[in-house]
XYZ file of C-alpha atoms in Angstrom:
579
model
C 0.000 0.000 0.000
C 1.509 3.318 -1.100
C 0.330 6.646 0.322
C 3.217 8.510 -1.297
C 6.506 7.909 -3.054
C 4.725 5.998 -5.813
C 6.918 3.746 -8.002
C 6.666 4.644 -11.695
C 5.122 1.279 -12.572
C 1.898 2.646 -11.068
C -0.033 5.350 -12.888
C -3.412 6.618 -13.969
C -4.600 7.862 -10.564
C -3.833 10.765 -8.222
C -4.451 9.033 -4.908
C -3.008 6.131 -2.913
C -2.157 2.829 -4.587
C -3.120 -0.606 -3.247
C -1.286 -3.490 -4.960
C -3.621 -6.457 -4.362
C -2.700 -9.884 -5.681
C -4.913 -12.942 -5.467
C -3.341 -16.089 -4.098
C -2.301 -19.043 -6.229
C -3.972 -22.377 -5.606
C -2.256 -25.031 -3.491
C -0.265 -27.305 -5.801
C -0.305 -30.314 -3.442
C -3.827 -30.672 -2.047
C -7.387 -29.379 -2.178
C -8.311 -26.709 0.373
C -11.765 -25.354 1.078
C -13.550 -23.223 3.612
C -17.172 -22.228 3.766
C -18.764 -19.640 6.019
C -22.298 -18.483 6.628
C -23.608 -15.815 8.957
C -26.550 -13.539 9.596
C -25.495 -10.952 7.000
C -23.105 -12.728 4.620
C -21.882 -16.019 3.210
C -18.564 -16.959 1.609
C -16.856 -19.853 -0.148
C -13.149 -20.386 -0.896
C -11.739 -23.369 -2.765
C -8.254 -23.915 -4.178
C -6.030 -26.796 -5.161
C -4.325 -28.669 -8.002
C -5.895 -29.393 -11.396
C -2.918 -31.197 -12.921
C -0.155 -32.494 -10.643
C 2.835 -30.138 -10.338
C 1.534 -28.099 -13.283
C -1.832 -26.416 -12.879
C -3.678 -24.976 -9.889
C -6.935 -23.097 -9.396
C -8.395 -20.722 -6.859
C -12.075 -19.784 -6.525
C -13.833 -17.532 -4.033
C -17.320 -16.061 -3.795
C -19.125 -13.766 -1.346
C -22.656 -12.507 -0.941
C -24.022 -10.191 1.708
C -27.697 -9.960 2.517
C -27.511 -6.952 4.771
C -30.566 -5.544 2.998
C -32.752 -8.263 4.508
C -31.687 -7.144 7.978
C -31.656 -3.379 7.457
C -34.966 -2.869 5.676
C -37.246 -4.015 8.506
C -34.939 -2.611 11.192
C -34.598 1.019 10.213
C -36.663 4.176 10.347
C -35.041 6.665 8.025
C -37.311 9.655 8.480
C -37.320 11.125 11.922
C -40.743 12.830 12.040
C -43.917 10.859 12.706
C -45.458 11.496 9.298
C -42.755 9.650 7.365
C -41.618 6.125 6.872
C -38.706 4.638 4.991
C -36.097 1.925 4.706
C -32.627 1.345 3.365
C -31.076 -1.757 1.844
C -27.615 -2.649 0.645
C -25.822 -5.775 -0.532
C -22.926 -6.858 -2.705
C -21.893 -10.059 -4.444
C -18.535 -10.917 -5.986
C -16.668 -13.802 -7.589
C -12.907 -14.337 -7.972
C -11.338 -17.086 -10.067
C -7.729 -17.817 -10.996
C -5.896 -20.555 -12.904
C -2.109 -20.836 -12.753
C -0.373 -23.139 -15.257
C 3.353 -23.925 -15.092
C 4.567 -24.564 -18.652
C 8.130 -25.280 -17.546
C 10.632 -24.011 -14.999
C 10.851 -20.616 -16.741
C 7.337 -19.978 -18.062
C 3.898 -19.636 -16.462
C 0.427 -18.679 -17.672
C -2.042 -17.030 -15.287
C -5.723 -16.454 -16.108
C -7.789 -14.326 -13.710
C -11.433 -13.296 -13.570
C -13.400 -11.008 -11.262
C -17.053 -10.038 -11.220
C -18.701 -7.925 -8.558
C -21.839 -5.856 -8.109
C -23.174 -3.583 -5.381
C -26.758 -2.498 -4.970
C -28.505 -0.087 -2.638
C -32.134 0.910 -2.335
C -33.729 3.784 -0.460
C -37.484 3.866 0.059
C -39.326 6.732 1.683
C -42.959 7.753 2.210
C -43.740 11.314 3.265
C -47.335 11.806 4.377
C -47.380 15.575 4.655
C -51.135 15.648 5.278
C -52.643 12.284 6.100
C -56.111 13.784 6.652
C -56.632 14.515 2.947
C -54.664 11.511 1.694
C -51.649 13.497 0.484
C -48.355 11.666 0.264
C -45.131 11.323 -1.704
C -43.557 7.897 -2.193
C -40.023 7.721 -3.518
C -37.837 4.743 -4.335
C -34.187 5.239 -5.265
C -32.009 2.379 -6.413
C -28.390 2.199 -7.480
C -26.294 -0.569 -9.003
C -22.616 -0.466 -9.852
C -20.050 -3.123 -10.561
C -16.960 -4.352 -12.381
C -16.118 -7.246 -14.661
C -12.385 -7.907 -15.076
C -10.546 -10.602 -16.987
C -6.832 -11.022 -17.721
C -4.344 -13.468 -19.213
C -0.675 -13.089 -18.209
C 2.461 -14.832 -19.443
C 5.274 -14.718 -16.865
C 8.710 -15.611 -18.185
C 12.223 -15.920 -16.782
C 14.483 -14.881 -19.670
C 17.636 -15.547 -17.651
C 18.712 -15.477 -14.018
C 18.629 -11.678 -13.944
C 15.867 -10.687 -16.367
C 12.156 -11.418 -15.866
C 9.143 -10.280 -17.877
C 5.364 -10.466 -17.850
C 3.065 -9.961 -20.824
C -0.613 -9.308 -20.084
C -3.900 -8.869 -21.947
C -6.850 -7.614 -19.912
C -10.464 -6.471 -20.137
C -12.251 -4.237 -17.633
C -15.856 -3.043 -17.666
C -17.477 -0.726 -15.124
C -21.166 0.164 -15.161
C -23.409 2.283 -12.965
C -27.193 2.621 -13.018
C -29.189 5.003 -10.836
C -32.990 4.845 -10.848
C -35.466 7.066 -9.040
C -39.245 6.525 -8.951
C -41.729 8.911 -7.364
C -45.495 8.740 -6.869
C -47.309 11.879 -5.686
C -50.955 11.763 -4.524
C -53.007 14.727 -3.351
C -56.528 14.200 -2.092
C -58.866 12.625 -4.627
C -56.807 13.738 -7.622
C -55.144 11.040 -9.756
C -51.637 10.192 -8.658
C -48.704 11.620 -10.602
C -45.855 9.247 -11.364
C -42.299 9.892 -12.448
C -39.322 7.658 -13.273
C -35.756 8.720 -13.898
C -32.822 6.533 -15.080
C -29.177 7.512 -15.287
C -26.612 5.084 -16.715
C -22.883 5.423 -17.282
C -20.035 3.035 -17.978
C -16.421 2.429 -18.986
C -14.945 -0.396 -21.045
C -11.181 -0.961 -21.354
C -9.037 -3.319 -23.430
C -5.401 -3.296 -22.293
C -2.003 -4.713 -23.194
C 1.092 -4.426 -20.980
C 4.662 -5.695 -21.045
C 6.875 -5.207 -17.986
C 10.483 -6.182 -17.242
C 12.558 -6.545 -14.082
C 16.338 -6.588 -14.353
C 18.169 -7.675 -11.177
C 21.700 -6.389 -11.758
C 22.808 -7.388 -8.265
C 21.528 -7.500 -4.691
C 21.654 -3.705 -4.483
C 20.264 -2.676 -7.843
C 16.913 -3.553 -9.437
C 15.758 -1.883 -12.661
C 12.158 -2.004 -13.855
C 10.734 -0.808 -17.174
C 7.706 -1.460 -19.350
C 4.846 -0.163 -21.431
C 1.062 -0.222 -21.397
C -1.596 0.419 -24.048
C -5.311 0.806 -23.311
C -8.287 1.458 -25.563
C -11.034 3.183 -23.556
C -14.723 3.362 -24.437
C -16.714 5.774 -22.259
C -20.490 5.994 -21.983
C -20.652 9.186 -19.886
C -24.417 9.461 -19.470
C -27.609 7.937 -20.739
C -30.641 9.698 -19.313
C -34.219 8.479 -19.557
C -37.201 10.293 -18.007
C -40.634 8.666 -18.029
C -43.896 10.218 -16.913
C -46.502 7.847 -15.521
C -44.035 4.947 -16.025
C -45.009 4.539 -19.656
C -42.865 2.512 -22.021
C -42.196 5.567 -24.174
C -39.861 8.059 -22.533
C -40.988 11.652 -22.311
C -37.354 12.705 -22.557
C -34.312 10.684 -23.498
C -30.674 11.652 -23.841
C -28.121 9.181 -25.207
C -24.936 10.912 -26.405
C -22.324 9.213 -28.546
C -19.729 7.087 -26.835
C -16.269 8.570 -26.394
C -13.297 6.497 -27.574
C -9.744 7.143 -26.402
C -6.316 5.542 -26.690
C -3.707 5.686 -23.943
C -0.017 4.733 -24.043
C 2.307 4.694 -21.019
C 6.036 3.962 -20.804
C 8.005 3.835 -17.547
C 11.470 3.142 -16.174
C 12.695 3.071 -12.578
C 15.793 2.119 -10.645
C 15.694 0.875 -7.065
C 19.226 1.016 -5.728
C 20.989 0.779 -2.371
C 23.791 3.348 -2.549
C 25.148 2.248 0.825
C 24.119 0.218 3.831
C 22.091 3.154 5.085
C 20.986 5.009 1.942
C 18.508 3.697 -0.660
C 16.914 5.497 -3.618
C 14.029 4.747 -5.970
C 14.050 7.075 -8.973
C 12.005 6.832 -12.131
C 10.154 8.509 -14.957
C 6.763 7.788 -16.482
C 5.533 9.070 -19.845
C 1.837 9.090 -20.739
C 0.047 9.966 -23.984
C -3.759 10.188 -24.044
C -5.520 10.632 -27.403
C -9.196 11.619 -27.471
C -11.419 13.661 -29.822
C -8.520 14.766 -32.077
C -6.648 15.983 -28.997
C -3.430 14.481 -27.582
C -2.461 15.098 -23.951
C 1.177 14.390 -23.057
C 2.491 13.992 -19.519
C 5.994 13.381 -18.160
C 5.903 12.275 -14.523
C 9.115 12.149 -12.444
C 9.185 10.142 -9.215
C 11.842 10.114 -6.482
C 11.977 8.407 -3.092
C 14.958 8.479 -0.696
C 15.336 6.534 2.549
C 18.176 6.948 5.035
C 18.823 4.829 8.141
C 20.236 7.190 10.749
C 20.791 4.305 13.161
C 19.477 0.743 13.090
C 16.301 1.744 14.934
C 15.745 5.158 13.343
C 15.200 6.021 9.679
C 13.863 8.922 7.615
C 12.177 8.970 4.216
C 11.286 11.713 1.739
C 9.609 11.487 -1.664
C 8.195 13.470 -4.560
C 5.656 12.174 -7.091
C 3.951 13.714 -10.081
C 0.772 11.856 -11.007
C -1.614 12.106 -13.945
C -5.243 10.963 -14.221
C -7.179 10.866 -17.496
C -10.556 10.232 -15.905
C -12.572 12.494 -13.613
C -14.661 11.687 -10.556
C -17.857 13.735 -10.359
C -19.459 13.481 -6.929
C -23.236 13.597 -6.639
C -24.581 15.166 -3.492
C -24.164 13.668 -0.043
C -24.693 10.000 -0.787
C -21.881 8.009 0.843
C -21.898 5.213 -1.705
C -19.834 4.986 -4.895
C -22.653 6.010 -7.214
C -20.459 8.896 -8.305
C -19.739 9.349 -11.994
C -16.417 8.512 -13.624
C -16.152 10.769 -16.666
C -13.488 10.942 -19.382
C -11.010 13.564 -20.398
C -12.232 15.260 -23.589
C -11.129 18.014 -25.917
C -12.631 20.557 -23.530
C -11.910 18.818 -20.205
C -8.204 18.505 -19.360
C -6.588 15.643 -17.374
C -5.998 15.818 -13.631
C -2.427 16.322 -12.478
C -0.949 16.315 -8.985
C 2.356 17.057 -7.290
C 2.802 15.287 -3.955
C 5.554 15.612 -1.342
C 5.923 13.169 1.559
C 8.358 13.013 4.475
C 8.473 10.738 7.489
C 10.495 9.517 10.451
C 10.295 5.903 11.680
C 11.556 4.596 15.020
C 11.609 1.123 16.533
C 11.697 0.993 20.316
C 13.220 -2.415 20.957
C 10.794 -5.021 22.300
C 8.131 -2.360 22.843
C 6.669 -0.738 19.711
C 7.151 0.894 16.310
C 6.474 4.620 15.965
C 6.203 6.869 12.936
C 5.399 10.445 11.960
C 4.563 11.235 8.321
C 3.633 14.507 6.686
C 2.386 15.243 3.181
C 1.525 18.100 0.847
C -0.462 17.654 -2.378
C -1.358 20.162 -5.086
C -3.920 19.168 -7.742
C -4.882 20.795 -11.045
C -7.860 20.493 -13.426
C -10.165 18.783 -10.926
C -13.861 19.089 -11.748
C -17.070 19.763 -9.849
C -20.593 20.879 -10.656
C -21.000 24.583 -11.295
C -23.109 26.502 -8.821
C -26.766 26.031 -9.740
C -26.162 23.010 -11.966
C -28.247 19.973 -11.139
C -26.390 16.727 -10.606
C -28.503 14.588 -12.925
C -31.656 16.275 -14.172
C -30.041 18.113 -17.051
C -28.129 17.162 -20.142
C -24.523 17.617 -21.207
C -22.243 16.945 -18.244
C -19.406 18.969 -19.817
C -21.571 22.096 -19.712
C -22.405 21.546 -16.043
C -18.868 21.292 -14.663
C -15.983 23.642 -13.968
C -12.266 22.869 -13.633
C -10.168 24.180 -10.790
C -7.427 23.444 -8.285
C -7.112 21.471 -5.073
C -4.741 21.507 -2.140
C -4.378 19.114 0.783
C -1.822 18.629 3.525
C -1.546 16.932 6.870
C 0.433 14.818 9.304
C -0.116 11.264 10.607
C 1.132 9.776 13.882
C 1.184 6.012 14.421
C 2.231 3.627 17.192
C 2.146 -0.139 16.637
C 2.920 -3.042 18.934
C 3.184 -6.663 17.827
C 3.727 -9.525 20.206
C 2.943 -13.215 20.305
C -0.498 -12.691 21.831
C -1.312 -9.072 21.145
C -1.290 -6.845 18.093
C -2.326 -3.251 18.686
C -1.987 0.044 16.887
C -3.252 3.587 17.127
C -3.083 6.324 14.507
C -4.089 9.965 14.420
C -4.237 12.159 11.310
C -4.596 15.936 11.266
C -5.318 17.216 7.762
C -6.803 19.991 5.609
C -8.265 19.821 2.100
C -9.334 22.762 -0.072
C -10.753 23.450 -3.532
C -10.683 26.624 -5.617
C -12.200 27.535 -9.003
C -10.627 30.868 -10.032
C -12.999 31.390 -12.987
C -15.773 32.137 -10.482
C -18.177 29.391 -11.582
C -18.085 27.785 -8.124
C -18.321 29.697 -4.837
C -17.653 32.986 -6.664
C -14.038 31.927 -7.190
C -13.289 31.856 -3.451
C -11.382 28.964 -1.869
C -13.503 26.515 0.142
C -13.192 23.274 2.093
C -13.432 20.029 0.142
C -16.381 17.734 0.870
C -13.961 15.185 2.348
C -12.087 17.642 4.535
C -11.813 15.416 7.596
C -9.890 17.480 10.132
C -9.315 14.700 12.655
C -9.115 10.956 11.988
C -8.415 8.408 14.738
C -8.064 4.635 14.395
C -7.492 2.288 17.337
C -7.271 -1.471 16.902
C -6.437 -4.234 19.379
C -6.305 -7.971 18.635
C -5.642 -10.417 21.473
C -5.052 -14.160 21.341
C -6.457 -15.572 24.571
C -5.330 -19.121 23.801
C -5.070 -21.471 20.828
C -8.864 -21.710 20.645
C -10.078 -18.171 21.329
C -9.031 -14.771 19.991
C -10.797 -11.419 20.051
C -10.436 -7.919 18.641
C -11.814 -4.413 19.007
C -11.624 -1.493 16.573
C -12.669 2.106 17.164
C -12.740 4.689 14.374
C -13.397 8.413 14.507
C -13.348 11.145 11.897
C -14.706 14.651 11.618
C -17.965 14.906 9.726
C -17.961 15.410 5.973
C -19.028 18.752 4.548
C -21.979 19.647 2.330
C -23.608 22.631 0.679
C -26.993 23.860 1.832
C -29.508 24.627 -0.900
C -30.856 28.032 0.141
C -33.851 27.985 -2.225
C -35.005 26.733 -5.611
C -36.003 28.996 -8.519
C -38.418 27.465 -11.036
C -38.364 28.471 -14.706
C -39.824 27.070 -17.959
C -37.665 24.663 -19.922
C -36.696 25.205 -23.548
C -37.007 21.457 -24.041
C -40.609 20.384 -24.718
C -41.943 17.110 -23.449
C -43.253 14.391 -25.753
C -46.751 15.906 -25.823
C -45.393 19.446 -26.448
C -46.538 20.693 -23.047
C -44.230 23.067 -21.197
C -41.773 21.247 -18.997
C -40.761 22.827 -15.705
C -37.137 23.244 -14.700
C -35.591 24.730 -11.614
C -32.358 26.406 -10.588
C -30.781 25.680 -7.209
C -29.459 28.723 -5.347
C -26.789 27.726 -2.819
C -25.213 29.146 0.293
C -21.435 29.132 0.775
C -19.891 25.995 -0.766
C -19.416 23.159 1.761
C -20.049 25.521 4.669
C -22.180 22.941 6.498
C -20.792 19.931 8.300
C -22.244 16.626 9.420
C -21.659 15.458 13.007
C -18.494 13.471 13.660
C -18.479 9.821 12.613
C -17.384 7.223 15.146
C -18.162 3.618 16.013
C -16.828 0.585 17.892
C -16.633 -2.889 16.339
C -16.138 -6.021 18.455
C -15.238 -9.527 17.348
C -14.474 -12.887 18.994
C -13.544 -16.213 17.357
C -13.927 -19.691 18.829
C -11.816 -22.306 17.042
C -11.864 -26.057 17.391
C -9.896 -28.703 15.529
C -12.057 -31.384 13.971
C -11.248 -34.610 12.176
C -11.430 -33.050 8.708
C -10.470 -29.442 9.472
C -11.080 -26.438 11.723
C -14.448 -25.142 12.889
C -14.742 -21.432 13.700
C -17.667 -19.683 15.367
C -17.505 -15.881 15.167
C -19.570 -13.405 17.171
C -19.352 -9.792 15.983
C -20.990 -6.505 16.847
C -20.775 -3.705 14.303
C -21.308 -0.237 15.806
C -21.487 -1.701 19.306
C -22.884 1.396 21.039
C -25.337 2.106 18.192
C -23.926 5.461 17.159
C -26.318 7.123 14.706
C -23.833 8.342 12.111
C -25.497 10.498 9.433
C -24.371 9.542 5.937
C -26.182 12.298 4.063
C -28.993 14.831 4.467
C -31.873 16.150 2.414
C -34.550 18.834 2.941
C -37.793 17.690 4.554
C -40.986 18.300 2.598
C -42.888 21.484 3.487
C -40.484 22.372 6.310
C -37.271 24.324 6.718
C -35.573 21.375 8.424
C -33.012 18.880 7.141
C -33.455 15.139 7.512
C -30.322 13.125 8.258
C -30.030 9.557 7.009
C -28.290 7.103 9.343
C -27.928 3.852 7.435
C -25.810 1.561 9.631
C -27.139 0.983 13.171
C -25.840 -1.611 15.628
C -25.583 -4.972 13.836
C -24.831 -8.067 15.941
C -23.953 -11.138 13.882
C -23.028 -14.767 14.351
C -21.227 -16.713 11.643
C -19.983 -20.258 11.178
C -16.929 -21.218 9.143
C -15.385 -24.596 8.433
C -11.900 -24.881 6.945
C -11.308 -28.303 5.450
C -7.851 -29.833 5.685
């Protein structure tokens, strides 16, 4: 996991990098474990297919948290409302590893995953005359990834991997509303918003081990991107024929990256990782070029004390457009175009690391990050109910900095750590299209973040853990009032179609309450004839902290309604690991 000092083999994003690799199957025997609990189930199987040659690994998960949350939650605080929230995800991982000979391997991997949330709400503003508003929002998003990799040992010092991959991301947001007033016929409305990305990639990387102190890496990557930025469908009365429909042409782009880096130990105490990454992004008759230097230096002052400093320039050819206060990844990933430039960032990191013998490890790390060409909705632009996302966004700058303190202790029976981060994050749009050009706090400006975790092994059969997290509340913008005006777009029956313009207060001037919760967990293990049985008792949000995830205005009032989606959730699960 890299929070800074990114090696040049990683690119395409501005933020932290997590290098996650799925495990290879056991080449000698079949392993399996199955687990089922109150909110989720899982299955893992791996083993040999062909002796000493081919292995497989398969895992699957499915949560059914929605079945527990929907009947358990009241989302609207006043007595005239009722609502529920549901969420679940399902994913599948598969991998086949084939050893051709002592110097060549083929690896085929597949991943499929999908998340879904639903939010249902009924607002009975005047039950005496049968007036109500029912709304049902639903979101789905997911990825499908497949890859085939050839790993080859050219000689004792030079290794290479050649990979072909496919990646598809899709997101679908649906909102249905039914409004009934007195004896009048009900009015119905349905809105769909779809977006997606499809990538075909080729990469070829090399590692050259010159000696124990010098490792050189270099390679190239080509990706063909197909973006479907937005497909909007609006239906009145849920008819098959849409009143309004917007389906713009797909955007195709080609991206080429070349990198080289050298990881070298200059002495017993001084090590350096230096590299350069070149990126070319071609879209809509426009070519964006980026040269990204990276440098990381580590010096061991004494055996127990070391210092590290790094600089990274990063480039991102896709934009994240956040929609409102919803704390789920239903945000839109939108492409660089002829009129929308790529994101770039310069990041500096520095840290000191100390090991107190037989007691703990301590560290202090600071960072500064400057970002350019980041996008957000212009003031007054609606997130979804208007066409042409490029006309609704502005590009500006971002700045973030902070410091993190961490203490960690690892012993035979106990593993504990505590971290505290103090940070600031700002945005600024000098052209005046957002917040009148004045600098403002970012939505995710979490001033204080605390994480405390303790895991204790009572004996060979029982272990337990506790985790407490705290962070300052996220920020949001209050909609002061809404101005209605006639639309220039007619509906299907040529009637006038009403639009509205949101008038906002100061950008991100409001703040949700602090988020914090305590999670508890205990495992009971027992060896059986054919494997290990594990009973797990867990409590998520043990003291039932009502953490607001987002807010929205209440109907016919000047109050805001906060949505708290994850109450206390006690669970029991059973897992059996076969030998």
